Structure formats: C-alpha cells, structure tokens
C-alpha cells in the first residue's frame, strides 16, 4: 500500500471545517471530504485527546498546529490499525477520483504548480495565497 500523505488528509479536514464554518461547502468534493471527516471522527471516538484535537481543528481550521495535532493522531492510528489505514487510503483515493471527475484541483500548502507545458495562469474571481482551489477548469485547446 502506498504511504498516505497524512498532512494532506489533515489539510482536507481543515479545509472542510473552514467551509462548514463559513457556510460554503465546495460541492465538487463535499461528499468525499464529509465521508473522510466522518471516518476520522468515528475512529477518534472514545479517545478524548484525539476527539479534542479534531474539535479544536473544527474551531480553528486555519491553525497549522491544530492540523498537526490531528495529523499526529492519524499517524499513530495508521501505524497501529491496518484496517483504519486501508479505510483512510480508500477514502483518499475516492476523493482524488471525485475531484478529478468534477474538474477540481486542490493545491494545499504549496507554491505555484504547473503541469503539461509547465505554465501557471490564474484568472477569474479567485487568486489565492497558500491554499488554492480550482474548480471546473477546462484546459485551452491543445493543452489537454
């Protein structure tokens, strides 16, 4: 099994918590991330420290220390619970497929990213700093 990028999982959880708090949930990935959130919340259940970490992330999703605390709990569980690791990997794989099917790209905690011809172009309403979400983008003819 390919190693999980737990910082990406924690980032998705934080993004979802921020969207829920703001009342705007990205429909392209909402169901997949909600399933991911629910699976993590269920597995953290019964562990007051892990539950607290997830609750604090919900309160301050942009706080990287809170993301790190959730990531730390995820790492311990992935190492000690192979069934949870498989479930988490499947949810992450499915989320990636859903995002691709909806034409969404999520760049979290990264600089400029280019694919294909090595060009980055941002236009439209949103241009972001640290976290950028691009939805429903169709590449120009000849750049598929």
Short mmCIF file of C-alpha atoms in Angstrom, two decimals:
data_model
loop_
_atom_site.label_atom_id
_atom_site.label_comp_id
_atom_site.label_asym_id
_atom_site.label_seq_id
_atom_site.Cartn_x
_atom_site.Cartn_y
_atom_site.Cartn_z
CA UNK A 1 0.00 0.00 0.00
CA UNK A 2 1.27 3.46 -0.93
CA UNK A 3 2.01 5.64 2.12
CA UNK A 4 -0.72 8.13 2.96
CA UNK A 5 0.11 11.81 2.88
CA UNK A 6 -1.36 12.50 6.32
CA UNK A 7 -0.59 16.20 6.09
CA UNK A 8 -2.83 16.27 3.01
CA UNK A 9 -5.57 14.42 4.90
CA UNK A 10 -5.28 16.88 7.80
CA UNK A 11 -5.37 19.75 5.29
CA UNK A 12 -8.55 18.40 3.69
CA UNK A 13 -10.14 18.06 7.11
CA UNK A 14 -9.15 21.64 7.94
CA UNK A 15 -10.49 22.92 4.61
CA UNK A 16 -13.76 21.11 5.18
CA UNK A 17 -14.08 22.52 8.71
CA UNK A 18 -13.43 26.02 7.36
CA UNK A 19 -16.01 25.60 4.61
CA UNK A 20 -18.61 24.32 7.07
CA UNK A 21 -17.87 27.18 9.47
CA UNK A 22 -18.18 29.68 6.63
CA UNK A 23 -21.38 28.12 5.35
CA UNK A 24 -19.87 27.49 1.91
CA UNK A 25 -19.11 23.87 1.11
CA UNK A 26 -17.48 23.03 -2.22
CA UNK A 27 -20.00 20.69 -3.82
CA UNK A 28 -17.36 19.02 -6.02
CA UNK A 29 -15.66 17.34 -3.09
CA UNK A 30 -18.06 17.90 -0.19
CA UNK A 31 -19.39 14.35 -0.05
CA UNK A 32 -15.94 12.78 -0.22
CA UNK A 33 -14.43 15.05 2.40
CA UNK A 34 -17.52 14.64 4.61
CA UNK A 35 -17.02 10.85 4.43
CA UNK A 36 -13.35 11.35 5.31
CA UNK A 37 -14.26 13.64 8.23
CA UNK A 38 -16.89 11.19 9.49
CA UNK A 39 -14.49 8.23 9.30
CA UNK A 40 -11.79 10.11 11.20
CA UNK A 41 -14.29 11.40 13.79
CA UNK A 42 -15.68 7.88 14.30
CA UNK A 43 -12.20 6.37 14.70
CA UNK A 44 -11.13 9.16 17.08
CA UNK A 45 -14.25 8.41 19.15
CA UNK A 46 -13.50 7.10 22.62
CA UNK A 47 -10.11 8.83 22.73
CA UNK A 48 -10.72 12.18 24.44
CA UNK A 49 -7.35 13.57 23.36
CA UNK A 50 -7.90 12.72 19.68
CA UNK A 51 -11.51 13.92 19.82
CA UNK A 52 -10.29 17.17 21.37
CA UNK A 53 -7.73 17.63 18.61
CA UNK A 54 -10.44 17.26 15.97
CA UNK A 55 -12.79 19.60 17.86
CA UNK A 56 -10.04 22.23 18.11
CA UNK A 57 -9.36 21.85 14.39
CA UNK A 58 -13.06 22.46 13.74
CA UNK A 59 -12.83 25.66 15.81
CA UNK A 60 -9.67 26.94 14.11
CA UNK A 61 -9.15 25.08 10.82
CA UNK A 62 -6.51 27.50 9.57
CA UNK A 63 -4.29 26.85 12.61
CA UNK A 64 -1.43 24.68 11.36
CA UNK A 65 -0.62 23.49 14.90
CA UNK A 66 -4.14 22.12 15.21
CA UNK A 67 -3.81 20.47 11.80
CA UNK A 68 -0.54 18.95 13.02
CA UNK A 69 -2.20 17.58 16.15
CA UNK A 70 -4.82 15.79 14.02
CA UNK A 71 -2.09 14.56 11.69
CA UNK A 72 -0.18 13.17 14.69
CA UNK A 73 -3.22 11.20 15.87
CA UNK A 74 -3.83 9.96 12.33
CA UNK A 75 -0.23 8.78 12.06
CA UNK A 76 -0.49 6.77 15.29
CA UNK A 77 -3.74 5.15 14.16
CA UNK A 78 -2.47 4.33 10.67
CA UNK A 79 0.53 2.58 12.21
CA UNK A 80 -1.47 0.64 14.79
CA UNK A 81 -4.70 -0.10 12.93
CA UNK A 82 -4.21 -1.57 9.43
CA UNK A 83 -7.97 -1.70 8.81
CA UNK A 84 -8.31 2.03 9.51
CA UNK A 85 -5.26 2.67 7.30
CA UNK A 86 -6.97 0.80 4.43
CA UNK A 87 -10.23 2.68 5.00
CA UNK A 88 -8.43 6.02 5.05
CA UNK A 89 -6.44 5.15 1.91
CA UNK A 90 -9.64 4.17 0.10
CA UNK A 91 -11.38 7.40 1.11
CA UNK A 92 -8.39 9.45 -0.06
CA UNK A 93 -8.27 7.53 -3.37
CA UNK A 94 -12.01 8.03 -3.90
CA UNK A 95 -11.72 11.71 -3.04
CA UNK A 96 -8.98 12.13 -5.63
CA UNK A 97 -11.16 10.43 -8.24
CA UNK A 98 -14.19 12.58 -7.36
CA UNK A 99 -12.11 15.74 -7.59
CA UNK A 100 -10.72 14.70 -10.97
CA UNK A 101 -14.18 13.78 -12.28
CA UNK A 102 -15.54 17.17 -11.26
CA UNK A 103 -12.59 19.05 -12.82
CA UNK A 104 -11.31 20.23 -9.45
CA UNK A 105 -7.75 20.74 -8.35
CA UNK A 106 -6.76 21.38 -4.77
CA UNK A 107 -3.34 22.80 -4.02
CA UNK A 108 -2.63 22.87 -0.31
CA UNK A 109 0.44 24.41 1.30
CA UNK A 110 2.37 24.70 -1.94
CA UNK A 111 3.75 27.27 -4.31
CA UNK A 112 2.94 27.51 -7.99
CA UNK A 113 2.24 24.21 -9.67
CA UNK A 114 2.43 23.60 -13.41
CA UNK A 115 1.63 20.55 -15.46
CA UNK A 116 1.87 19.67 -19.10
CA UNK A 117 3.51 22.64 -20.75
CA UNK A 118 4.84 23.99 -17.44
CA UNK A 119 2.73 27.13 -17.33
CA UNK A 120 0.74 28.60 -14.42
CA UNK A 121 -2.07 31.00 -15.15
CA UNK A 122 -4.63 32.34 -12.70
CA UNK A 123 -7.65 34.29 -13.80
CA UNK A 124 -11.21 34.85 -12.75
CA UNK A 125 -12.58 35.73 -9.38
CA UNK A 126 -10.19 33.84 -7.16
CA UNK A 127 -6.45 34.10 -6.85
CA UNK A 128 -5.18 32.68 -3.58
CA UNK A 129 -2.13 32.60 -1.46
CA UNK A 130 -1.26 29.46 0.50
CA UNK A 131 -4.27 27.27 -0.38
CA UNK A 132 -5.79 27.44 -3.84
CA UNK A 133 -8.86 25.58 -5.09
CA UNK A 134 -9.52 25.47 -8.83
CA UNK A 135 -12.87 24.08 -9.94
CA UNK A 136 -14.38 23.22 -13.28
CA UNK A 137 -11.40 24.30 -15.32
CA UNK A 138 -11.15 23.12 -18.88
CA UNK A 139 -7.66 23.45 -20.37
CA UNK A 140 -7.35 25.52 -23.55
CA UNK A 141 -7.43 23.56 -26.81
CA UNK A 142 -4.15 21.76 -27.42
CA UNK A 143 -3.16 21.69 -23.72
CA UNK A 144 -5.07 18.57 -22.63
#
